[in-house]
GROMACS .gro file of C-alpha atoms in nm:
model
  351
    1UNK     CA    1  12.249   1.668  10.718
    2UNK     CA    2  12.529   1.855  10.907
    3UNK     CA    3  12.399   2.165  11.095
    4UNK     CA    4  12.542   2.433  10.980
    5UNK     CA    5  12.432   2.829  11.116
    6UNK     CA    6  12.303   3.023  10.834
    7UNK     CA    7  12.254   3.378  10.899
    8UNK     CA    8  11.971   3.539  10.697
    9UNK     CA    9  12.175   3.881  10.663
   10UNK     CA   10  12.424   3.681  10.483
   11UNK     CA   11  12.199   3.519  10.196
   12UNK     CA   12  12.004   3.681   9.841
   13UNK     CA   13  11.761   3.484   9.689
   14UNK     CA   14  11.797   3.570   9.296
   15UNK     CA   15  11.488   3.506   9.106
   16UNK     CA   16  11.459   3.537   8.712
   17UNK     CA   17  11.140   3.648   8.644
   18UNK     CA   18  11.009   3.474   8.322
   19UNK     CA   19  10.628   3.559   8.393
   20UNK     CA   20  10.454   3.847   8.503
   21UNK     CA   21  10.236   3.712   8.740
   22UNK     CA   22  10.467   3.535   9.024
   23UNK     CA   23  10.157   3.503   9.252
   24UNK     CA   24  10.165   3.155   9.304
   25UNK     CA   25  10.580   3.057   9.273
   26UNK     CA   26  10.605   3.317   9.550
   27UNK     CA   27  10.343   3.147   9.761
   28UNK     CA   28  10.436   2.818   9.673
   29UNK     CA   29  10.790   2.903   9.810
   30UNK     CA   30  10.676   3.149  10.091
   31UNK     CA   31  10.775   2.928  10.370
   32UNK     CA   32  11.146   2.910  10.261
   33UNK     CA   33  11.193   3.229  10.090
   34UNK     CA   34  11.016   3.427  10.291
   35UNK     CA   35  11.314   3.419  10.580
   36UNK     CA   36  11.539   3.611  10.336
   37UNK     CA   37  11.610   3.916  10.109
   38UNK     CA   38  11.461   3.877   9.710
   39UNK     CA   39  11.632   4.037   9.412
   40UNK     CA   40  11.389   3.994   9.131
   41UNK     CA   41  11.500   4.053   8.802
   42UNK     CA   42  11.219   4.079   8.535
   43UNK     CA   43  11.333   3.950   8.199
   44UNK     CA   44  11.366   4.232   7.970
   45UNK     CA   45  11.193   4.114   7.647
   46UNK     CA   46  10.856   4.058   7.932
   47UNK     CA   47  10.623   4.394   7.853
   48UNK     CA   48  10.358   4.285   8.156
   49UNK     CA   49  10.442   4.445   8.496
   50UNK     CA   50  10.513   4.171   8.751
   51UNK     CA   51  10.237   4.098   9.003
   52UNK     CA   52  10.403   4.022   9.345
   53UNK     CA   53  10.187   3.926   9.666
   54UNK     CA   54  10.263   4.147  10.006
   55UNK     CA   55  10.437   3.967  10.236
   56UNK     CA   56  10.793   3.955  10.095
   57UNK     CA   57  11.155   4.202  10.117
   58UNK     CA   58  11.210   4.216   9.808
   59UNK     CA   59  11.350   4.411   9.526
   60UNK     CA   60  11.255   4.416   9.214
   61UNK     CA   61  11.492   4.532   8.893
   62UNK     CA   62  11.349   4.594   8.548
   63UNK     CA   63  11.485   4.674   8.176
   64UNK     CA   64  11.448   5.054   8.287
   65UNK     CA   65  11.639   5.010   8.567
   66UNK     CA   66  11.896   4.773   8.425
   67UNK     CA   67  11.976   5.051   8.191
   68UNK     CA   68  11.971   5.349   8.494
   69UNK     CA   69  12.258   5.120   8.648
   70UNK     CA   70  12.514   5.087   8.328
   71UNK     CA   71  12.671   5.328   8.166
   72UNK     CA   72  12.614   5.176   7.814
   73UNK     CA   73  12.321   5.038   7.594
   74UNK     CA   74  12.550   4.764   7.490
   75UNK     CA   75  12.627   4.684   7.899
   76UNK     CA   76  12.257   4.662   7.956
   77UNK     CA   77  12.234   4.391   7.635
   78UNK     CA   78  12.416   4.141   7.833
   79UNK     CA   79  12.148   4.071   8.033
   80UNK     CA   80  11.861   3.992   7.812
   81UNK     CA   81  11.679   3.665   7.850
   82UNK     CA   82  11.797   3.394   8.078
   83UNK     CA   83  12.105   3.643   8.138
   84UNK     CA   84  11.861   3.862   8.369
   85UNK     CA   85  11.956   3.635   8.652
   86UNK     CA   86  12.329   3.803   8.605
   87UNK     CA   87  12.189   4.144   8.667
   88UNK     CA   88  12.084   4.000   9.003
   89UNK     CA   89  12.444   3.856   9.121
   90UNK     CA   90  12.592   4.194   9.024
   91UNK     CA   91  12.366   4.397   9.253
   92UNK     CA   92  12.366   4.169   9.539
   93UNK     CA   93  12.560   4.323   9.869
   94UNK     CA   94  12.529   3.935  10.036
   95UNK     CA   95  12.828   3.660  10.091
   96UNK     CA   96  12.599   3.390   9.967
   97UNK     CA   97  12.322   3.382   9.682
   98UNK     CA   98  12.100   3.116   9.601
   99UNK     CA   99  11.941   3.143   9.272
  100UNK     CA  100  11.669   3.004   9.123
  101UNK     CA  101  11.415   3.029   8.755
  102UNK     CA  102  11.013   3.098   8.814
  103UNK     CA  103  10.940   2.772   8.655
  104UNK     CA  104  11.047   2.577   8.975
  105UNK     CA  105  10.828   2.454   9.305
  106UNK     CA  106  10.924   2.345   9.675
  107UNK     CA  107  11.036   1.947   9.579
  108UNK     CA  108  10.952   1.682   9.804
  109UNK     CA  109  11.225   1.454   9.972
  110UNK     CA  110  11.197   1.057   9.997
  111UNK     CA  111  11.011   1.109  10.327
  112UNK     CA  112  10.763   1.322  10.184
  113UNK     CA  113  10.882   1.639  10.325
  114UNK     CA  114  10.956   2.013  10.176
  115UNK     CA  115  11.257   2.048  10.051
  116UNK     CA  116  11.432   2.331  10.208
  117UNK     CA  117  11.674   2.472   9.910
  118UNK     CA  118  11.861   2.758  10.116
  119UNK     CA  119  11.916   2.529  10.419
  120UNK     CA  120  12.101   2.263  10.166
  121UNK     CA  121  12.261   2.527   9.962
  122UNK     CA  122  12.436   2.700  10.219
  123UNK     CA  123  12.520   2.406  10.402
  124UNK     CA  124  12.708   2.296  10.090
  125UNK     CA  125  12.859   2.585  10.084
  126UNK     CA  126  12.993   2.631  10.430
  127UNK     CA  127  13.094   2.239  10.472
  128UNK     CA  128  13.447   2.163  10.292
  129UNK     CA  129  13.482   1.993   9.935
  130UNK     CA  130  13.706   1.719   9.847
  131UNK     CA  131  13.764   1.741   9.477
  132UNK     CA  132  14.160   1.651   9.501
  133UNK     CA  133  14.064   1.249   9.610
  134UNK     CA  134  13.726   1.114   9.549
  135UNK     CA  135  13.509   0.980   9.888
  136UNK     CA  136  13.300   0.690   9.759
  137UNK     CA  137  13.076   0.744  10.024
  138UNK     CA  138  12.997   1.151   9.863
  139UNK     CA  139  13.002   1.423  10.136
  140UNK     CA  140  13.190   1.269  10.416
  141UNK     CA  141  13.116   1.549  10.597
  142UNK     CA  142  12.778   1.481  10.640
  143UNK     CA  143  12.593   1.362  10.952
  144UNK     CA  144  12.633   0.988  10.929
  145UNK     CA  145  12.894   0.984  10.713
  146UNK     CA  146  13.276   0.988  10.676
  147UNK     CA  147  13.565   0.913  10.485
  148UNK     CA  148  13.644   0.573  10.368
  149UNK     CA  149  13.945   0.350  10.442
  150UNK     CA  150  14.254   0.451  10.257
  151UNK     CA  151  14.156   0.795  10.180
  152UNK     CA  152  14.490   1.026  10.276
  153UNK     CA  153  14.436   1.187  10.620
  154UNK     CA  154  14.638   1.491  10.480
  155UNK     CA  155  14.345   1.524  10.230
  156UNK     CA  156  14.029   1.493  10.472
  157UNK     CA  157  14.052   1.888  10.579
  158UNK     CA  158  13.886   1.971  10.227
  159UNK     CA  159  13.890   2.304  10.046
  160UNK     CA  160  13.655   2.576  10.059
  161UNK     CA  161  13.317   2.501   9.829
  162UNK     CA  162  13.211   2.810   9.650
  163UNK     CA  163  12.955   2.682   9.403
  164UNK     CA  164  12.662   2.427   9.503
  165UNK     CA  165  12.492   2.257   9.162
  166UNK     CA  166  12.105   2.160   9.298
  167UNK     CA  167  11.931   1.927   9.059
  168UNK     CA  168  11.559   1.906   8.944
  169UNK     CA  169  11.294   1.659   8.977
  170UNK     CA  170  11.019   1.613   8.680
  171UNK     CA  171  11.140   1.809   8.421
  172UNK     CA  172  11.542   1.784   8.439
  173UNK     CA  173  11.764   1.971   8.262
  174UNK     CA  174  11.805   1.784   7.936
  175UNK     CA  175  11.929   1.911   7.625
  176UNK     CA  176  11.644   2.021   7.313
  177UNK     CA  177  11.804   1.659   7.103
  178UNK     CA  178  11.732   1.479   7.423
  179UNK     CA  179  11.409   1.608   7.513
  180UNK     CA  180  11.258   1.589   7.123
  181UNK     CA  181  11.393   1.213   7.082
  182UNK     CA  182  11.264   1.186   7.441
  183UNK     CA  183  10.967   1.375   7.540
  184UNK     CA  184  10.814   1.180   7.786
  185UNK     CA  185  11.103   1.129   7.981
  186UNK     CA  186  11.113   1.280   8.343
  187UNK     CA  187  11.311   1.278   8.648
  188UNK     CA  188  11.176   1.088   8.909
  189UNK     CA  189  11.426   0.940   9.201
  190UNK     CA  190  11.516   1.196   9.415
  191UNK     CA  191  11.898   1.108   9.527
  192UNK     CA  192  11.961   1.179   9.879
  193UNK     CA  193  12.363   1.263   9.809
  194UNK     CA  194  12.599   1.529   9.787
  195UNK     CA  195  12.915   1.494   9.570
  196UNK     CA  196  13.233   1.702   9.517
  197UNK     CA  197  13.311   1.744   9.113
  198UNK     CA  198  13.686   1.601   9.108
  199UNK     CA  199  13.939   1.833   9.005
  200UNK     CA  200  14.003   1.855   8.644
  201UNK     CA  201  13.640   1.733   8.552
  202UNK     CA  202  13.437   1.942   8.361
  203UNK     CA  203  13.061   1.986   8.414
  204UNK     CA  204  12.719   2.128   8.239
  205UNK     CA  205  12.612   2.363   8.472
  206UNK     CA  206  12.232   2.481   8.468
  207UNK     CA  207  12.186   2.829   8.637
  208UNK     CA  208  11.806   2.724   8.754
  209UNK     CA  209  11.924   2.560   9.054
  210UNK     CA  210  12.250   2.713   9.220
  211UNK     CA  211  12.401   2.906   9.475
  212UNK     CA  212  12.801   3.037   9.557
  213UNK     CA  213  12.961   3.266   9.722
  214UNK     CA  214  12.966   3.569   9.564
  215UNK     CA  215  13.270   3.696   9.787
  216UNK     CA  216  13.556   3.491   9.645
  217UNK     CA  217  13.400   3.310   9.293
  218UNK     CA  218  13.154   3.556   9.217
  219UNK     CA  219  13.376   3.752   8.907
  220UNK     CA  220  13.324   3.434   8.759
  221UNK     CA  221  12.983   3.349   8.719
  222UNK     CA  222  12.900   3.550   8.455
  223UNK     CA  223  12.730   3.582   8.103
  224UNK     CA  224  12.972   3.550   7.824
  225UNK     CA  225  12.876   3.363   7.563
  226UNK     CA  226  12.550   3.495   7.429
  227UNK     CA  227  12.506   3.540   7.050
  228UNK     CA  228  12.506   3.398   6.735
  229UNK     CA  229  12.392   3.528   6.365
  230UNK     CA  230  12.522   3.879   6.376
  231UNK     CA  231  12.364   3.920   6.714
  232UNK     CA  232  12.047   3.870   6.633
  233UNK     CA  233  11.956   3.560   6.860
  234UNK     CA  234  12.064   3.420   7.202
  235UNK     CA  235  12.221   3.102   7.231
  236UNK     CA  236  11.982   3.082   7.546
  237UNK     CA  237  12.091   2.725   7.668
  238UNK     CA  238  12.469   2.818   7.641
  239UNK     CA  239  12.538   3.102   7.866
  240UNK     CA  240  12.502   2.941   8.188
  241UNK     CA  241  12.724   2.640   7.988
  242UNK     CA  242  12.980   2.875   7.945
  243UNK     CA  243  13.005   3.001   8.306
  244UNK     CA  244  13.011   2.675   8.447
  245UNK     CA  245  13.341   2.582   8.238
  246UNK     CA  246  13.482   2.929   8.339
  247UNK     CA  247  13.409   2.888   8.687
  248UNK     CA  248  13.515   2.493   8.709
  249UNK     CA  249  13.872   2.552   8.540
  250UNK     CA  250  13.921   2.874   8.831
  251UNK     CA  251  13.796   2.712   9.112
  252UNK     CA  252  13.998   2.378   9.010
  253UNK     CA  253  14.304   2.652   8.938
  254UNK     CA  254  14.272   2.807   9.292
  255UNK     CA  255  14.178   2.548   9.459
  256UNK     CA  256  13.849   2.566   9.569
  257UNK     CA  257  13.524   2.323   9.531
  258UNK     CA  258  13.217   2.232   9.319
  259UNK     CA  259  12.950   2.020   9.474
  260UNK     CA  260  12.615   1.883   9.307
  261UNK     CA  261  12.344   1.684   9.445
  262UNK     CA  262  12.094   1.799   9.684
  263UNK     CA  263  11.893   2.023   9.705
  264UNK     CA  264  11.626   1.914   9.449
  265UNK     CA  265  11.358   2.177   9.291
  266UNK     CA  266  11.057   2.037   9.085
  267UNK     CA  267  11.098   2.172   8.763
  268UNK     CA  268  10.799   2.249   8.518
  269UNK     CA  269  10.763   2.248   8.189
  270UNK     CA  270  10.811   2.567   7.988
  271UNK     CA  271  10.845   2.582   7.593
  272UNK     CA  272  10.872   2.360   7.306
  273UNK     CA  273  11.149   2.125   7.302
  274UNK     CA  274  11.184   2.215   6.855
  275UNK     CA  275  11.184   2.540   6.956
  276UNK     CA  276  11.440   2.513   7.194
  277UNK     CA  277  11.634   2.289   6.927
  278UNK     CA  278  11.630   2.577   6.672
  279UNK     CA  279  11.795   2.786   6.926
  280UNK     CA  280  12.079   2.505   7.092
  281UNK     CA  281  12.171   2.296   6.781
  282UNK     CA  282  12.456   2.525   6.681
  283UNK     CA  283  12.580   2.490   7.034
  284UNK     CA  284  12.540   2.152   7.058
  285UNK     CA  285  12.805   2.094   6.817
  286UNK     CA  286  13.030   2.361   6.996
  287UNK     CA  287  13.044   2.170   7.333
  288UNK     CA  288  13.245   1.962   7.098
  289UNK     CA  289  13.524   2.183   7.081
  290UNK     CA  290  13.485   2.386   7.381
  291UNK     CA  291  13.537   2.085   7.621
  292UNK     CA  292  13.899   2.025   7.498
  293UNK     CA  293  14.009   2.346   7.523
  294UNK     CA  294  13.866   2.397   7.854
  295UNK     CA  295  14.062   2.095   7.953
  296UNK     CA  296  14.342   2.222   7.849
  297UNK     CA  297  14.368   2.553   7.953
  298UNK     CA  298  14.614   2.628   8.244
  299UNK     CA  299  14.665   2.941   8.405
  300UNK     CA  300  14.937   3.085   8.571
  301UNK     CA  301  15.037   3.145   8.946
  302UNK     CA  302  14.980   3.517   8.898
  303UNK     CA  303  14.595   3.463   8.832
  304UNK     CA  304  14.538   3.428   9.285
  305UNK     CA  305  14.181   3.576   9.262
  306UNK     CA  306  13.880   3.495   9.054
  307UNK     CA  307  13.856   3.824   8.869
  308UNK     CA  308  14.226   3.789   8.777
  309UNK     CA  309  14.159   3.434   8.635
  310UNK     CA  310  13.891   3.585   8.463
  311UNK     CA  311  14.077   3.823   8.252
  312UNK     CA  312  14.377   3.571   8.168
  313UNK     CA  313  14.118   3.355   8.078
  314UNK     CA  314  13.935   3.582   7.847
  315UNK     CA  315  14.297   3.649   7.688
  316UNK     CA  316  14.386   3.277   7.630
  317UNK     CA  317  14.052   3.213   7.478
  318UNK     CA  318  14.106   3.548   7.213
  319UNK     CA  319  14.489   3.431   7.154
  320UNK     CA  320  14.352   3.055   7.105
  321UNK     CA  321  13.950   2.926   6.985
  322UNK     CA  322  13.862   3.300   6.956
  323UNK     CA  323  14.081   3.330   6.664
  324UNK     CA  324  13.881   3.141   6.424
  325UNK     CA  325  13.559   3.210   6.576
  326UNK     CA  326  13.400   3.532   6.584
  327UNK     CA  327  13.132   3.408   6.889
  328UNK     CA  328  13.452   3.289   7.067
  329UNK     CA  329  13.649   3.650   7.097
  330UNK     CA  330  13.301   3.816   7.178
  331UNK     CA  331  13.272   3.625   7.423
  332UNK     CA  332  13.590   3.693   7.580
  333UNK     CA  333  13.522   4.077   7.548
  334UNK     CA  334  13.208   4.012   7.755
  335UNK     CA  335  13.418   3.840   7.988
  336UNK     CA  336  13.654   4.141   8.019
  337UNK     CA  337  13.322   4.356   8.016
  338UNK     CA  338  13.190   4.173   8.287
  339UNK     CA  339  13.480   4.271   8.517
  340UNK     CA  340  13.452   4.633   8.432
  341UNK     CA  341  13.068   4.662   8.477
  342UNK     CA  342  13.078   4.468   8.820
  343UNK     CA  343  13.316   4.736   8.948
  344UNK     CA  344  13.122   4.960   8.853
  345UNK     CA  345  12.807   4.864   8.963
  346UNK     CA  346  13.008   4.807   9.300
  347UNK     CA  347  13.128   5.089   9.362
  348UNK     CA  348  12.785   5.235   9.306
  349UNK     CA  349  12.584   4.935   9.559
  350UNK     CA  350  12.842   4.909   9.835
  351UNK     CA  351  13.042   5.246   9.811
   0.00000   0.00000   0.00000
């Protein structure tokens, strides 16, 4: 692995807090995690206070305090469930943020040895991406490595990577059809590669495993599409969906890259996969439709920053698949809400 400097003022670790009792993740992960800064945000439907062993600088953000931040009930909504994580991103003062679910441990690597998730993160971030020609050899960048015959020397500078994918070990991040057809199926080979998503590819993107910097592509990781039935359930498994086909389309629009790979987590079980099915079948069969027009969308030279890409996205989608669908154009309103509540919250944490 390249060497790359990472400076511990520069980095958040953003942990969505599931369970009340985070005794043993924190330990588990003490020898990574506790170099840096924690924002903990405790899911708000979880009654139990959160038991957190000494040791740690941390923060910790409940419903309550969710609620003290925003200036409206309906703001604080948006970050119920797996959304919580969001809350985290928005109050964050660092460049970088790695963040990461409760239900994950420290995986091991092919030698045997911890895997170190910030080191890999940030070093995917602050290494270039190549998503404009495709290395067959992955990160050419990499100690070892470098770019293969052919491959245009006008090219090999890369762009700037802004979002690093990790991937999961055990329990990977299969869909509720997959895992009920499938249930014994796990994750074992641990991959010891780092790829750039080509421009104009779309990806699923999981929000358990992931870091970016917050600086220039954080307007658009965001919660969006969240509800179904009236607003009476979360489409849990579809808001992190969402925000990776918002952020792929801007950072493909200005330029910038996507990697996946390494760093691995081991992922443990949580939940029933029927259960889970009750909850994702309805956007299983939307993937079908949101993929096109994703693919399709193009925006225009005026959109230079993420948060303006945000908001012309947000008023394609109304103009075009929100029409006809009422989850659709609520989901671009949370995408214009998300712009107004992160300057606000802003102007409040770094003013």
């Amino acid at each position: 692995m390249s060497q790359v400097t990472i400076d511990t003022n520069e980095v958040d670790i953003v942990i969505a807090a599931f369970n009340s009792d985070l005794t043993s993740f924190l330990e588990e992960w003490r020898p990574i995690f506790s170099r840096f800064h924690l924002i903990i945000v405790q899911d708000p439907d979880l009654k139990e206070g959160l038991k957190i062993p000494k040791g740690f600088d941390v923060d910790v953000y409940t419903k309550s305090d969710i609620e003290k931040f925003l200036s409206s009930s309906s703001s604080a909504a948006m970050f119920s469930g797996y959304s919580c994580r969001y809350f985290g991103y928005l109050v964050s003062k660092k460049k970088y943020i790695v963040s990461i679910d409760d239900d994950c441990s420290p995986a091991k690597d092919n030698n045997g040895d911890i895997v170190d998730i910030v080191t890999q993160h940030i070093t995917n971030l602050k290494t270039p991406a190549t998503p404009l020609f495709f290395n067959t050899l992955y990160d050419p960048y990499r100690k070892g490595a470098d770019f293969v015959r052919g491959y245009p020397f006008s090219l090999r500078t890369g762009v700037p990577c802004v979002l690093s994918c990790g991937l999961w070990l055990n329990f990977a991040d299969y869909d509720a059809p997959t895992q009920a057809l499938k249930p014994e199926l796990r994750n074992t080979r641990y991959v010891d590669a780092v790829m750039t998503v080509p421009k104009n590819s779309m990806m699923p993107m999981s929000g358990v495993n992931i870091a970016f910097d917050r600086e220039i592509v954080g307007p658009s990781i965001l919660p969006a599409l969240k509800l179904t039935k009236e607003g009476k359930y979360r489409w849990e498994t579809m808001e992190d969906i969402w925000c990776g086909l918002v952020v792929k389309v801007i950072c493909d629009h200005l330029q910038l890259g996507v990697k996946t790979g390494i760093p691995y987590v081991w992922r443990n079980e949580r939940g029933s996969a029927i259960d889970s099915l009750k909850k994702e079948w309805q956007g299983v069969k939307l993937m079908e439709e949101l993929v096109p027009f994703f693919q399709t969308l193009k925006l225009s030279n005026d959109a230079v920053t993420a948060e303006a890409c945000v908001m012309e996205m947000a008023a394609a989608i109304e103009k075009g698949i929100g029409g006809s669908r009422l989850e659709l154009a609520n989901a671009a309103d949370n995408m214009v809400e998300w712009v107004k509540i992160r300057k606000e919250v802003e102007s409040r944490v770094l003013g």
